[in-house]
Short mmCIF file of C-alpha atoms and ligand atoms in Angstrom, two decimals:
data_model
loop_
_atom_site.label_atom_id
_atom_site.label_comp_id
_atom_site.label_asym_id
_atom_site.label_seq_id
_atom_site.Cartn_x
_atom_site.Cartn_y
_atom_site.Cartn_z
CA UNK A 1 -58.65 -10.98 125.47
CA UNK A 2 -59.94 -7.77 124.15
CA UNK A 3 -62.19 -7.22 127.22
CA UNK A 4 -59.33 -8.38 129.45
CA UNK A 5 -57.32 -5.27 128.04
CA UNK A 6 -59.79 -2.82 128.50
CA UNK A 7 -60.08 -3.74 132.36
CA UNK A 8 -56.54 -3.78 132.82
CA UNK A 9 -56.61 0.05 130.99
CA UNK A 10 -59.55 0.98 133.32
CA UNK A 11 -57.70 -0.42 136.60
CA UNK A 12 -54.79 1.18 135.29
CA UNK A 13 -56.51 4.52 134.71
CA UNK A 14 -58.12 3.89 138.35
CA UNK A 15 -54.74 3.33 139.90
CA UNK A 16 -53.19 6.56 138.32
CA UNK A 17 -56.16 9.00 139.41
CA UNK A 18 -55.85 7.57 143.18
CA UNK A 19 -52.34 8.38 143.09
CA UNK A 20 -52.29 12.05 141.51
CA UNK A 21 -55.14 12.43 144.16
CA UNK A 22 -52.90 10.95 146.75
CA UNK A 23 -49.81 13.06 145.97
CA UNK A 24 -51.83 16.44 145.24
CA UNK A 25 -52.92 15.80 149.52
CA UNK A 26 -48.99 15.40 149.98
CA UNK A 27 -48.05 18.28 148.50
CA UNK A 28 -48.36 20.80 151.23
CA UNK A 29 -49.76 24.49 149.72
CA UNK A 30 -47.36 26.73 151.55
CA UNK A 31 -50.08 28.86 152.92
CA UNK A 32 -49.27 28.81 156.78
CA UNK A 33 -46.09 29.93 157.86
CA UNK A 34 -46.95 28.51 161.08
CA UNK A 35 -47.38 25.27 160.22
CA UNK A 36 -44.23 25.05 158.45
CA UNK A 37 -41.61 22.67 159.84
CA UNK A 38 -38.41 25.16 160.58
CA UNK A 39 -35.82 23.42 162.46
CA UNK A 40 -34.16 24.56 165.03
CA UNK A 41 -37.67 26.21 165.77
CA UNK A 42 -37.87 29.73 165.44
CA UNK A 43 -39.05 31.89 168.85
CA UNK A 44 -41.65 33.85 167.38
CA UNK A 45 -43.82 33.11 163.98
CA UNK A 46 -46.97 34.85 163.10
CA UNK A 47 -48.69 34.06 159.86
CA UNK A 48 -50.68 35.84 157.31
CA UNK A 49 -52.52 33.08 154.88
CA UNK A 50 -50.75 33.69 151.72
CA UNK A 51 -47.87 33.25 149.77
CA UNK A 52 -45.36 34.64 147.96
CA UNK A 53 -43.69 32.64 144.83
CA UNK A 54 -40.11 33.24 143.60
CA UNK A 55 -39.86 33.08 140.01
CA UNK A 56 -37.65 33.87 136.97
CA UNK A 57 -37.69 37.41 137.63
CA UNK A 58 -37.20 37.64 141.77
CA UNK A 59 -33.89 39.71 142.42
CA UNK A 60 -31.64 39.40 145.28
CA UNK A 61 -31.03 42.89 146.88
CA UNK A 62 -28.62 43.65 149.46
CA UNK A 63 -28.36 46.93 151.66
CA UNK A 64 -25.52 48.94 150.36
CA UNK A 65 -21.95 47.93 148.43
CA UNK A 66 -20.47 45.92 151.62
CA UNK A 67 -18.68 42.52 150.34
CA UNK A 68 -19.82 40.41 152.79
CA UNK A 69 -23.71 41.05 152.55
CA UNK A 70 -22.87 40.38 148.45
CA UNK A 71 -21.38 36.59 149.30
CA UNK A 72 -23.96 36.22 151.55
CA UNK A 73 -26.67 37.29 148.66
CA UNK A 74 -24.55 35.15 146.17
CA UNK A 75 -24.32 32.05 148.75
CA UNK A 76 -28.66 32.10 148.69
CA UNK A 77 -28.06 32.78 144.38
CA UNK A 78 -26.16 30.07 143.94
CA UNK A 79 -27.85 27.65 145.73
CA UNK A 80 -31.22 28.56 144.55
CA UNK A 81 -30.30 28.30 141.08
CA UNK A 82 -28.93 24.46 141.36
CA UNK A 83 -32.59 23.17 141.75
CA UNK A 84 -34.65 26.34 140.48
CA UNK A 85 -32.82 27.33 137.40
CA UNK A 86 -32.94 30.62 138.05
CA UNK A 87 -30.09 32.98 137.42
CA UNK A 88 -30.61 35.71 140.40
CA UNK A 89 -28.17 38.68 140.49
CA UNK A 90 -27.16 39.69 143.42
CA UNK A 91 -28.02 43.83 143.42
CA UNK A 92 -26.70 46.45 145.60
CA UNK A 93 -29.25 48.68 147.02
CA UNK A 94 -30.19 52.16 149.35
CA UNK A 95 -33.67 51.80 149.35
CA UNK A 96 -36.29 48.76 149.57
CA UNK A 97 -36.59 47.33 146.17
CA UNK A 98 -40.26 46.23 146.21
CA UNK A 99 -42.43 44.03 144.87
CA UNK A 100 -41.19 40.63 143.43
CA UNK A 101 -37.73 40.60 145.00
CA UNK A 102 -35.78 39.19 148.02
CA UNK A 103 -34.19 41.81 150.28
CA UNK A 104 -31.17 41.07 152.95
CA UNK A 105 -30.56 44.44 154.74
CA UNK A 106 -28.85 45.22 158.09
CA UNK A 107 -31.02 46.53 160.55
CA UNK A 108 -30.23 48.78 163.83
CA UNK A 109 -29.53 46.73 167.09
CA UNK A 110 -33.19 47.87 167.67
CA UNK A 111 -35.46 45.65 165.21
CA UNK A 112 -32.73 42.88 166.29
CA UNK A 113 -30.37 43.40 169.04
CA UNK A 114 -28.76 39.59 169.25
CA UNK A 115 -26.26 38.47 167.61
CA UNK A 116 -27.13 36.07 164.74
CA UNK A 117 -30.98 37.18 165.28
CA UNK A 118 -33.02 37.99 162.15
CA UNK A 119 -36.53 38.94 161.43
CA UNK A 120 -37.91 37.10 157.66
CA UNK A 121 -40.82 39.29 156.97
CA UNK A 122 -42.45 37.39 153.69
CA UNK A 123 -45.68 39.20 152.20
CA UNK A 124 -47.17 38.33 148.77
CA UNK A 125 -45.01 41.12 147.35
CA UNK A 126 -41.46 40.05 148.41
CA UNK A 127 -39.13 38.61 151.11
CA UNK A 128 -37.48 41.01 153.51
CA UNK A 129 -34.58 39.54 155.85
CA UNK A 130 -33.23 41.76 158.56
CA UNK A 131 -30.53 41.42 160.88
CA UNK A 132 -27.90 43.14 163.20
CA UNK A 133 -24.99 41.00 161.71
CA UNK A 134 -23.96 39.20 158.68
CA UNK A 135 -24.38 36.33 160.52
CA UNK A 136 -27.85 36.57 161.34
CA UNK A 137 -28.54 37.23 157.95
CA UNK A 138 -26.85 33.70 156.84
CA UNK A 139 -29.44 32.49 159.76
CA UNK A 140 -31.94 34.04 158.29
CA UNK A 141 -31.36 32.46 154.68
CA UNK A 142 -31.28 28.96 156.02
CA UNK A 143 -35.05 29.50 157.14
CA UNK A 144 -36.06 30.93 153.56
CA UNK A 145 -34.32 27.48 152.27
CA UNK A 146 -36.39 25.39 154.64
CA UNK A 147 -39.72 27.34 153.80
CA UNK A 148 -39.28 26.54 150.42
CA UNK A 149 -40.31 22.88 148.77
CA UNK A 150 -37.99 20.35 149.99
CA UNK A 151 -36.75 19.74 146.58
CA UNK A 152 -35.64 23.45 146.28
CA UNK A 153 -32.38 21.26 147.80
CA UNK A 154 -31.71 18.71 144.95
CA UNK A 155 -28.69 18.98 142.58
CA UNK A 156 -30.73 18.36 139.49
CA UNK A 157 -33.04 21.30 138.01
CA UNK A 158 -36.86 20.79 139.33
CA UNK A 159 -39.98 21.81 138.45
CA UNK A 160 -41.99 24.80 140.70
CA UNK A 161 -44.16 26.05 142.10
CA UNK A 162 -41.34 27.93 144.49
CA UNK A 163 -44.07 29.17 147.15
CA UNK A 164 -42.79 30.39 150.33
CA UNK A 165 -45.73 30.96 152.88
CA UNK A 166 -46.50 34.51 154.32
CA UNK A 167 -45.98 36.03 157.67
CA UNK A 168 -43.20 37.34 159.98
CA UNK A 169 -40.52 35.06 161.62
CA UNK A 170 -38.23 36.94 164.65
CA UNK A 171 -35.50 34.56 165.73
CA UNK A 172 -32.32 34.45 167.80
CA UNK A 173 -30.53 31.66 169.15
CA UNK A 174 -29.98 30.78 173.09
CA UNK A 175 -26.57 29.53 173.23
CA UNK A 176 -24.13 31.65 171.74
CA UNK A 177 -22.23 28.13 170.80
CA UNK A 178 -23.79 25.39 169.05
CA UNK A 179 -21.17 22.47 167.50
CA UNK A 180 -20.64 19.11 166.38
CA UNK A 181 -17.07 17.37 166.39
CA UNK A 182 -15.33 15.30 163.84
CA UNK A 183 -13.07 13.05 164.65
CA UNK A 184 -10.54 13.22 161.55
CA UNK A 185 -8.02 11.08 163.68
CA UNK A 186 -9.34 7.71 163.78
CA UNK A 187 -10.16 7.86 160.29
CA UNK A 188 -9.79 10.68 158.05
CA UNK A 189 -12.14 12.55 156.24
CA UNK A 190 -11.08 14.52 153.02
CA UNK A 191 -11.68 18.32 153.21
CA UNK A 192 -14.54 17.66 150.49
CA UNK A 193 -16.23 15.24 152.74
CA UNK A 194 -15.71 18.04 156.10
CA UNK A 195 -16.86 20.66 153.65
CA UNK A 196 -20.31 18.64 153.15
CA UNK A 197 -20.42 18.14 157.00
CA UNK A 198 -20.04 21.60 156.90
CA UNK A 199 -23.12 22.28 154.91
CA UNK A 200 -24.93 20.35 157.15
CA UNK A 201 -24.28 22.45 160.32
CA UNK A 202 -24.94 25.64 158.18
CA UNK A 203 -28.35 24.31 157.33
CA UNK A 204 -29.15 23.66 161.04
CA UNK A 205 -28.01 27.11 161.94
CA UNK A 206 -25.02 25.94 164.08
CA UNK A 207 -21.92 28.15 163.97
CA UNK A 208 -19.07 25.68 165.61
CA UNK A 209 -17.25 23.10 164.31
CA UNK A 210 -14.19 21.58 166.40
CA UNK A 211 -12.04 19.39 164.51
CA UNK A 212 -10.03 16.30 166.25
CA UNK A 213 -7.28 16.51 164.16
CA UNK A 214 -4.83 13.96 166.45
CA UNK A 215 -4.81 11.01 168.31
CA UNK A 216 -2.91 7.62 168.59
CA UNK A 217 -3.94 6.78 165.09
CA UNK A 218 -3.21 9.80 163.24
CA UNK A 219 -1.95 12.89 163.01
CA UNK A 220 -3.89 15.42 160.65
CA UNK A 221 -2.55 18.78 160.41
CA UNK A 222 0.50 19.70 158.60
CA UNK A 223 2.80 21.28 161.18
CA UNK A 224 5.87 22.54 159.00
CA UNK A 225 8.82 22.41 161.97
CA UNK A 226 7.43 18.71 162.80
CA UNK A 227 7.04 17.61 159.14
CA UNK A 228 7.59 13.73 160.31
CA UNK A 229 3.88 14.52 162.14
CA UNK A 230 1.83 13.69 158.79
CA UNK A 231 4.04 12.46 156.72
CA UNK A 232 4.64 9.40 158.83
CA UNK A 233 2.23 10.02 162.02
CA UNK A 234 -0.67 10.65 159.56
CA UNK A 235 -0.10 7.43 157.39
CA UNK A 236 -2.35 5.07 158.54
CA UNK A 237 -5.95 5.19 160.78
CA UNK A 238 -8.27 2.43 162.61
CA UNK A 239 -7.64 -0.84 161.04
CA UNK A 240 -4.57 -0.08 159.24
CA UNK A 241 -5.84 1.47 156.06
CA UNK A 242 -3.87 4.55 154.59
CA UNK A 243 -4.72 7.84 156.36
CA UNK A 244 -4.25 11.14 155.10
CA UNK A 245 -3.94 14.78 156.78
CA UNK A 246 -4.42 18.25 155.85
CA UNK A 247 -1.68 20.73 154.73
CA UNK A 248 -1.95 23.98 156.09
CA UNK A 249 -3.37 25.27 153.03
CA UNK A 250 -6.32 23.02 152.74
CA UNK A 251 -6.70 23.57 156.32
CA UNK A 252 -7.11 26.88 155.29
CA UNK A 253 -9.48 26.22 153.01
CA UNK A 254 -11.34 24.59 155.62
CA UNK A 255 -11.37 27.28 157.48
CA UNK A 256 -12.85 30.16 154.89
CA UNK A 257 -15.26 27.54 153.70
CA UNK A 258 -16.69 27.47 157.26
CA UNK A 259 -16.16 31.29 157.73
CA UNK A 260 -17.98 32.11 154.69
CA UNK A 261 -21.24 30.00 156.41
CA UNK A 262 -20.45 32.04 159.67
CA UNK A 263 -18.98 28.70 161.33
CA UNK A 264 -15.60 28.92 163.78
CA UNK A 265 -13.44 26.21 163.30
CA UNK A 266 -11.83 24.67 166.66
CA UNK A 267 -9.09 22.70 165.74
CA UNK A 268 -7.60 19.71 168.48
CA UNK A 269 -4.75 18.91 169.42
CA UNK A 270 -5.07 16.13 172.25
CA UNK A 271 -2.30 16.27 174.78
CA UNK A 272 -0.95 14.63 176.95
CA UNK A 273 -2.55 11.44 176.41
CA UNK A 274 -4.11 9.97 172.80
CA UNK A 275 -0.95 11.36 170.89
CA UNK A 276 0.54 8.13 170.19
CA UNK A 277 0.86 9.62 166.59
CA UNK A 278 3.52 12.29 167.41
CA UNK A 279 5.39 9.92 169.77
CA UNK A 280 5.71 7.51 166.61
CA UNK A 281 6.87 10.34 164.50
CA UNK A 282 9.49 12.00 167.00
CA UNK A 283 12.08 9.32 169.23
CA UNK A 284 12.83 12.58 171.39
CA UNK A 285 9.06 13.34 173.00
CA UNK A 286 9.17 9.97 174.72
CA UNK A 287 10.95 9.42 177.78
CA UNK A 288 12.87 6.70 176.75
CA UNK A 289 14.03 8.49 173.61
CA UNK A 290 12.65 5.48 171.47
CA UNK A 291 10.04 6.41 168.89
CA UNK A 292 6.51 3.63 169.68
CA UNK A 293 4.93 2.31 166.71
CA UNK A 294 2.38 3.48 164.77
CA UNK A 295 -1.32 2.35 166.22
CA UNK A 296 -4.34 0.87 164.29
CA UNK A 297 -6.59 -0.37 167.47
CA UNK A 298 -9.24 1.38 169.27
CA UNK A 299 -7.90 1.33 172.98
CA UNK A 300 -7.70 4.43 174.65
CA UNK A 301 -5.60 5.51 177.55
CA UNK A 302 -2.43 4.22 176.95
CA UNK A 303 0.22 6.97 175.60
CA UNK A 304 1.30 10.08 177.31
CA UNK A 305 3.42 12.86 176.18
CA UNK A 306 6.98 13.02 178.50
CA UNK A 307 5.94 15.76 180.58
CA UNK A 308 9.07 16.66 182.20
CA UNK A 309 11.17 16.81 178.80
CA UNK A 310 11.84 20.71 177.83
CA UNK A 311 11.63 19.39 174.18
CA UNK A 312 8.15 18.79 174.66
CA UNK A 313 7.18 22.11 175.78
CA UNK A 314 9.12 23.16 172.37
CA UNK A 315 7.16 20.72 170.47
CA UNK A 316 3.68 22.48 172.00
CA UNK A 317 4.86 25.36 171.53
CA UNK A 318 5.54 25.17 167.81
CA UNK A 319 2.63 23.27 167.26
CA UNK A 320 0.34 25.65 169.21
CA UNK A 321 1.86 28.69 167.05
CA UNK A 322 1.53 27.57 163.92
CA UNK A 323 -1.99 26.45 164.49
CA UNK A 324 -2.73 29.98 166.18
CA UNK A 325 -1.67 31.29 163.23
CA UNK A 326 -3.64 29.80 160.42
CA UNK A 327 -7.03 29.38 162.90
CA UNK A 328 -8.96 32.76 163.29
CA UNK A 329 -11.71 31.40 166.00
CA UNK A 330 -10.77 32.42 169.40
CA UNK A 331 -10.12 28.60 171.06
CA UNK A 332 -7.67 26.62 170.77
CA UNK A 333 -8.50 23.12 171.53
CA UNK A 334 -5.36 20.64 173.95
CA UNK A 335 -7.89 17.69 174.56
CA UNK A 336 -6.65 16.43 177.82
CA UNK A 337 -8.99 13.63 178.26
CA UNK A 338 -8.40 9.96 179.34
CA UNK A 339 -4.72 10.39 179.98
CA UNK A 340 -4.52 7.21 181.95
CA UNK A 341 -0.74 6.70 181.93
CA UNK A 342 0.14 10.44 183.04
CA UNK A 343 0.56 10.58 186.92
CA UNK A 344 -1.84 12.79 188.41
CA UNK A 345 1.23 15.41 189.48
CA UNK A 346 2.19 15.00 186.20
CA UNK A 347 -1.07 15.88 184.20
CA UNK A 348 -1.57 19.04 186.42
CA UNK A 349 1.37 20.80 185.93
CA UNK A 350 1.07 19.89 182.04
CA UNK A 351 -2.06 21.45 181.44
CA UNK A 352 -0.88 24.39 183.55
CA UNK A 353 1.55 25.24 181.12
CA UNK A 354 0.15 24.29 178.28
CA UNK A 355 -2.93 26.58 178.56
CA UNK A 356 0.03 29.51 179.36
CA UNK A 357 1.16 28.54 175.57
CA UNK A 358 -2.03 29.10 174.39
CA UNK A 359 -2.74 32.29 176.02
CA UNK A 360 0.47 33.70 175.02
CA UNK A 361 -0.14 32.68 171.31
CA UNK A 362 -3.37 34.82 172.11
CA UNK A 363 -6.09 32.07 171.85
CA UNK A 364 -8.46 30.76 174.91
CA UNK A 365 -8.07 27.37 175.92
CA UNK A 366 -10.85 24.65 175.49
CA UNK A 367 -10.26 21.25 176.78
CA UNK A 368 -12.12 18.27 178.14
CA UNK A 369 -13.38 18.13 181.30
CA UNK A 370 -10.73 16.52 182.75
CA UNK A 371 -8.60 20.21 182.47
CA UNK A 372 -10.53 21.28 185.28
CA UNK A 373 -7.82 18.86 187.85
CA UNK A 374 -5.37 22.27 186.67
CA UNK A 375 -5.81 25.37 187.31
CA UNK A 376 -8.13 26.66 184.35
CA UNK A 377 -8.24 30.89 183.63
CA UNK A 378 -11.65 32.01 183.68
CA UNK A 379 -11.62 32.24 179.67
CA UNK A 380 -10.86 28.70 179.63
CA UNK A 381 -13.54 26.25 178.74
CA UNK A 382 -13.89 22.84 180.03
CA UNK A 383 -16.14 20.30 177.93
CA UNK A 384 -18.17 18.24 179.99
CA UNK A 385 -18.58 14.50 178.70
CA UNK A 386 -18.64 12.38 181.42
CA UNK A 387 -17.62 13.47 185.04
CA UNK A 388 -20.09 15.89 186.55
CA UNK A 389 -17.16 16.59 189.49
CA UNK A 390 -14.69 17.61 186.90
CA UNK A 391 -17.76 20.11 185.63
CA UNK A 392 -18.15 21.40 188.88
CA UNK A 393 -14.83 22.21 189.32
CA UNK A 394 -15.10 24.14 186.13
CA UNK A 395 -17.34 26.25 187.12
CA UNK A 396 -15.78 26.62 190.81
CA UNK A 397 -12.83 28.40 189.41
CA UNK A 398 -14.94 30.50 187.56
CA UNK A 399 -14.64 28.90 184.04
CA UNK A 400 -17.33 27.88 181.22
CA UNK A 401 -18.74 24.55 180.53
CA UNK A 402 -19.39 23.32 177.09
CA UNK A 403 -22.10 20.34 177.35
CA UNK A 404 -21.35 17.30 175.12
CA UNK A 405 -22.70 14.85 178.14
CA UNK A 406 -21.85 11.44 176.00
CA UNK A 407 -25.00 9.77 176.83
CA UNK A 408 -27.50 12.38 175.04
CA UNK A 409 -24.68 14.48 172.24
CA UNK A 410 -22.41 11.44 171.45
CA UNK A 411 -23.63 10.57 167.83
CA UNK A 412 -20.75 7.95 167.38
CA UNK A 413 -23.32 5.75 169.86
CA UNK A 414 -25.65 3.37 168.51
CA UNK A 415 -29.32 4.10 168.28
CA UNK A 416 -29.86 0.75 169.30
CA UNK A 417 -28.47 -2.83 170.00
CA UNK A 418 -29.12 -3.38 166.04
CA UNK A 419 -27.23 -0.87 164.90
CA UNK A 420 -23.88 -2.07 162.98
CA UNK A 421 -22.15 1.02 163.34
CA UNK A 422 -21.04 2.90 166.66
CA UNK A 423 -20.07 2.26 170.00
CA UNK A 424 -22.28 1.99 172.95
CA UNK A 425 -19.95 2.40 176.31
CA UNK A 426 -22.70 5.31 176.63
CA UNK A 427 -25.54 3.46 176.11
CA UNK A 428 -27.80 3.59 172.99
CA UNK A 429 -29.33 6.77 172.04
CA UNK A 430 -32.06 6.81 169.96
CA UNK A 431 -33.29 9.95 168.09
CA UNK A 432 -35.94 10.99 171.31
CA UNK A 433 -33.13 10.75 173.91
CA UNK A 434 -30.49 12.96 171.95
CA UNK A 435 -34.01 15.24 171.92
CA UNK A 436 -35.29 15.25 175.10
CA UNK A 437 -32.87 16.99 177.86
CA UNK A 438 -31.82 20.51 178.92
CA UNK A 439 -28.16 21.34 178.87
CA UNK A 440 -29.44 23.79 181.80
CA UNK A 441 -30.88 21.05 184.29
CA UNK A 442 -28.35 18.43 183.50
CA UNK A 443 -25.71 19.00 186.07
CA UNK A 444 -26.98 19.57 189.63
CA UNK A 445 -25.52 23.41 190.22
CA UNK A 446 -24.42 24.29 186.96
CA UNK A 447 -27.35 26.48 185.16
CA UNK A 448 -27.33 27.92 182.28
CA UNK A 449 -24.97 31.25 182.91
CA UNK A 450 -22.41 28.85 183.33
CA UNK A 451 -22.71 27.26 179.72
CA UNK A 452 -21.33 28.17 176.39
CA UNK A 453 -23.21 26.02 174.87
CA UNK A 454 -23.60 22.55 173.19
CA UNK A 455 -21.25 20.00 171.11
CA UNK A 456 -22.48 16.97 169.76
CA UNK A 457 -19.06 14.94 168.93
CA UNK A 458 -19.15 12.33 166.26
CA UNK A 459 -15.81 9.94 167.22
CA UNK A 460 -15.15 7.77 164.42
CA UNK A 461 -13.75 4.60 165.46
CA UNK A 462 -16.46 2.70 163.75
CA UNK A 463 -16.84 5.64 161.37
CA UNK A 464 -15.29 4.99 158.20
CA UNK A 465 -17.00 6.74 155.23
CA UNK A 466 -19.60 9.76 154.50
CA UNK A 467 -22.52 7.25 154.50
CA UNK A 468 -21.90 6.17 157.84
CA UNK A 469 -20.83 9.55 158.97
CA UNK A 470 -24.54 10.96 157.32
CA UNK A 471 -26.01 7.65 159.37
CA UNK A 472 -24.83 8.25 162.92
CA UNK A 473 -25.54 12.22 162.40
CA UNK A 474 -28.84 12.19 160.74
CA UNK A 475 -31.13 12.41 162.36
CA UNK A 476 -30.17 13.54 165.70
CA UNK A 477 -28.02 16.29 164.52
CA UNK A 478 -30.95 18.46 164.21
CA UNK A 479 -32.13 18.18 167.49
CA UNK A 480 -29.18 18.90 169.01
CA UNK A 481 -28.84 21.86 167.16
CA UNK A 482 -32.17 22.91 167.50
CA UNK A 483 -31.45 22.37 171.87
CA UNK A 484 -28.72 25.03 171.67
CA UNK A 485 -30.76 27.34 169.75
CA UNK A 486 -34.53 27.03 170.86
CA UNK A 487 -35.05 27.43 174.48
CA UNK A 488 -36.23 24.61 176.39
CA UNK A 489 -39.62 26.07 177.25
CA UNK A 490 -40.58 25.79 173.17
CA UNK A 491 -39.08 22.25 172.87
CA UNK A 492 -41.39 19.07 173.02
CA UNK A 493 -40.34 16.06 171.47
CA UNK A 494 -44.02 15.08 170.13
CA UNK A 495 -44.32 18.34 168.14
CA UNK A 496 -40.32 18.33 167.45
CA UNK A 497 -40.90 14.53 165.95
CA UNK A 498 -42.88 15.51 163.12
CA UNK A 499 -41.15 18.61 161.93
CA UNK A 500 -38.36 16.02 161.88
CA UNK A 501 -40.45 13.32 160.11
CA UNK A 502 -41.05 16.33 157.12
CA UNK A 503 -37.09 16.86 156.81
CA UNK A 504 -37.13 13.38 155.71
CA UNK A 505 -38.27 14.72 152.60
CA UNK A 506 -34.91 17.11 152.75
CA UNK A 507 -32.61 14.41 153.53
CA UNK A 508 -33.47 12.81 151.48
CA UNK A 509 -33.41 15.49 148.45
CA UNK A 510 -29.64 16.33 150.06
CA UNK A 511 -28.58 12.47 149.31
CA UNK A 512 -28.09 12.23 153.02
CA UNK A 513 -27.93 8.45 153.92
CA UNK A 514 -30.03 9.00 157.33
CA UNK A 515 -31.43 6.57 160.08
CA UNK A 516 -35.06 5.69 159.78
CA UNK A 517 -36.12 5.83 163.28
CA UNK A 518 -39.03 4.29 163.75
CA UNK A 519 -39.74 6.89 166.67
CA UNK A 520 -40.16 10.14 164.18
CA UNK A 521 -43.01 10.49 161.68
CA UNK A 522 -41.46 9.80 158.33
CA UNK A 523 -44.29 10.93 156.19
CA UNK A 524 -43.70 9.54 152.58
CA UNK A 525 -40.30 9.25 152.57
CA UNK A 526 -38.82 5.93 152.08
CA UNK A 527 -35.12 5.79 153.03
C1 LIG B 1 -14.18 9.54 174.65
C2 LIG B 1 -12.83 9.07 174.16
C3 LIG B 1 -12.42 9.34 172.93
C4 LIG B 1 -13.18 8.08 172.37
C5 LIG B 1 -14.77 8.59 172.29
C6 LIG B 1 -15.87 7.33 172.11
C7 LIG B 1 -13.59 10.95 174.95
C8 LIG B 1 -13.53 12.72 175.62
N1 LIG B 1 -12.75 10.75 174.84
O1 LIG B 1 -14.57 10.55 174.56
O2 LIG B 1 -11.14 9.16 172.69
O3 LIG B 1 -13.02 8.18 170.57
O4 LIG B 1 -15.11 8.57 173.96
O5 LIG B 1 -17.16 7.60 172.29
#
């Protein structure tokens, strides 16, 4: 018996030693900057072979007294404090603070000429982040986060060491618009959920969140001059559950939260179709003067505003006016998709009029690709999702395209036939398929100069809560972010999938419920 116990003890010791060796092999030593898995992939990385160690004495310095830079420094300090436990004061300085510190500085345009670009120089002694604009510093901070061990993203105190490989990264985005869309109309998502989603975008250097705020199933933004839109029209959602809406204060808080992360909100009010929630809330918006019933199904294309009633334009003007006043970003998205029950001869003048209303309120127009049937201003943007002819029609009119091809960027599509969530009308979209494409060659005749950027829409007919959202978003979103940021010449699926695999640890640290695609080498992550 004693003999067997001893045997067991030795076996346990051997297993422990083997496990320890295996763990130490898996713990990366942060000494080769060029081998770090940064997403989106930076433009240039020069490694110098050593590492900087973040410790309790590390300070975060900002150049000058700017409140904006202070806020960016504080964002980094707050994030690092949670997992490292270090209380990093953010201090102002007029000169390079020297050894042991992180220094955030706005350089002249000669160092980094591009908006959102940054240069990150890491030596054994300190970390220097330079950018032309505060947005560039914010993007560079995401690179610093990704260079630290994955556990830096955890929400509990972790053991160091907190090493960052040394070298220089120079980086800037390929497209100026890199976004995602969240449909909060089919299923409502709380402000806190939206903020978490914004944090995902920020981590991958995206800069736009398009909120699909109204549809047949629900109206989600308070409009003070038309209160029933939310109190009645926002009361339900797909499947018949309780819906919800953002008060104007809550919406402004979301806008502010996004703004602090250099993310612009593009609000969408879908019209003249996808409008049943409004038609149910106000009888006078219907041609026959009778309110429709609230709708909780998932059919599309059955509702329309009454395009030849004067009150319709008063309604649109009020909604756009209130929304424009709450929205600092340049665009109001007017939808315009799938207006199957609006006659073409009514649709065209409607979109033209709405375009004028948006411009009169000081905003630019964005809409789904169908709006190209109307006369687009060159400042308007059509979001290509399905129809190449509409895309061509857009550029012929001198307007720009936002690329959201359904077969590539619709992250509400199932990964494969076994995915229980999602739709599949545009096909199954595995992680490789959503990564392997180039916005500038997708539609013949529409080159890079005609394209504003890329956006990944998440429609929520089948997505009811945050863990479901995360499962559809991850791991496809980082790939779309990379398509928007990194030039096509530097993108390669076989290389990318390894970097993505290493982000599995980060998803886990952030408590993200992701889809563990069999196409990605997930290292030692067990989701
Ligand atoms: C379409 C439709 C949406 C659906 C979505 C589902 C556009 C622009 N209109 O995309 O109403 O929710 O597909 O994938």
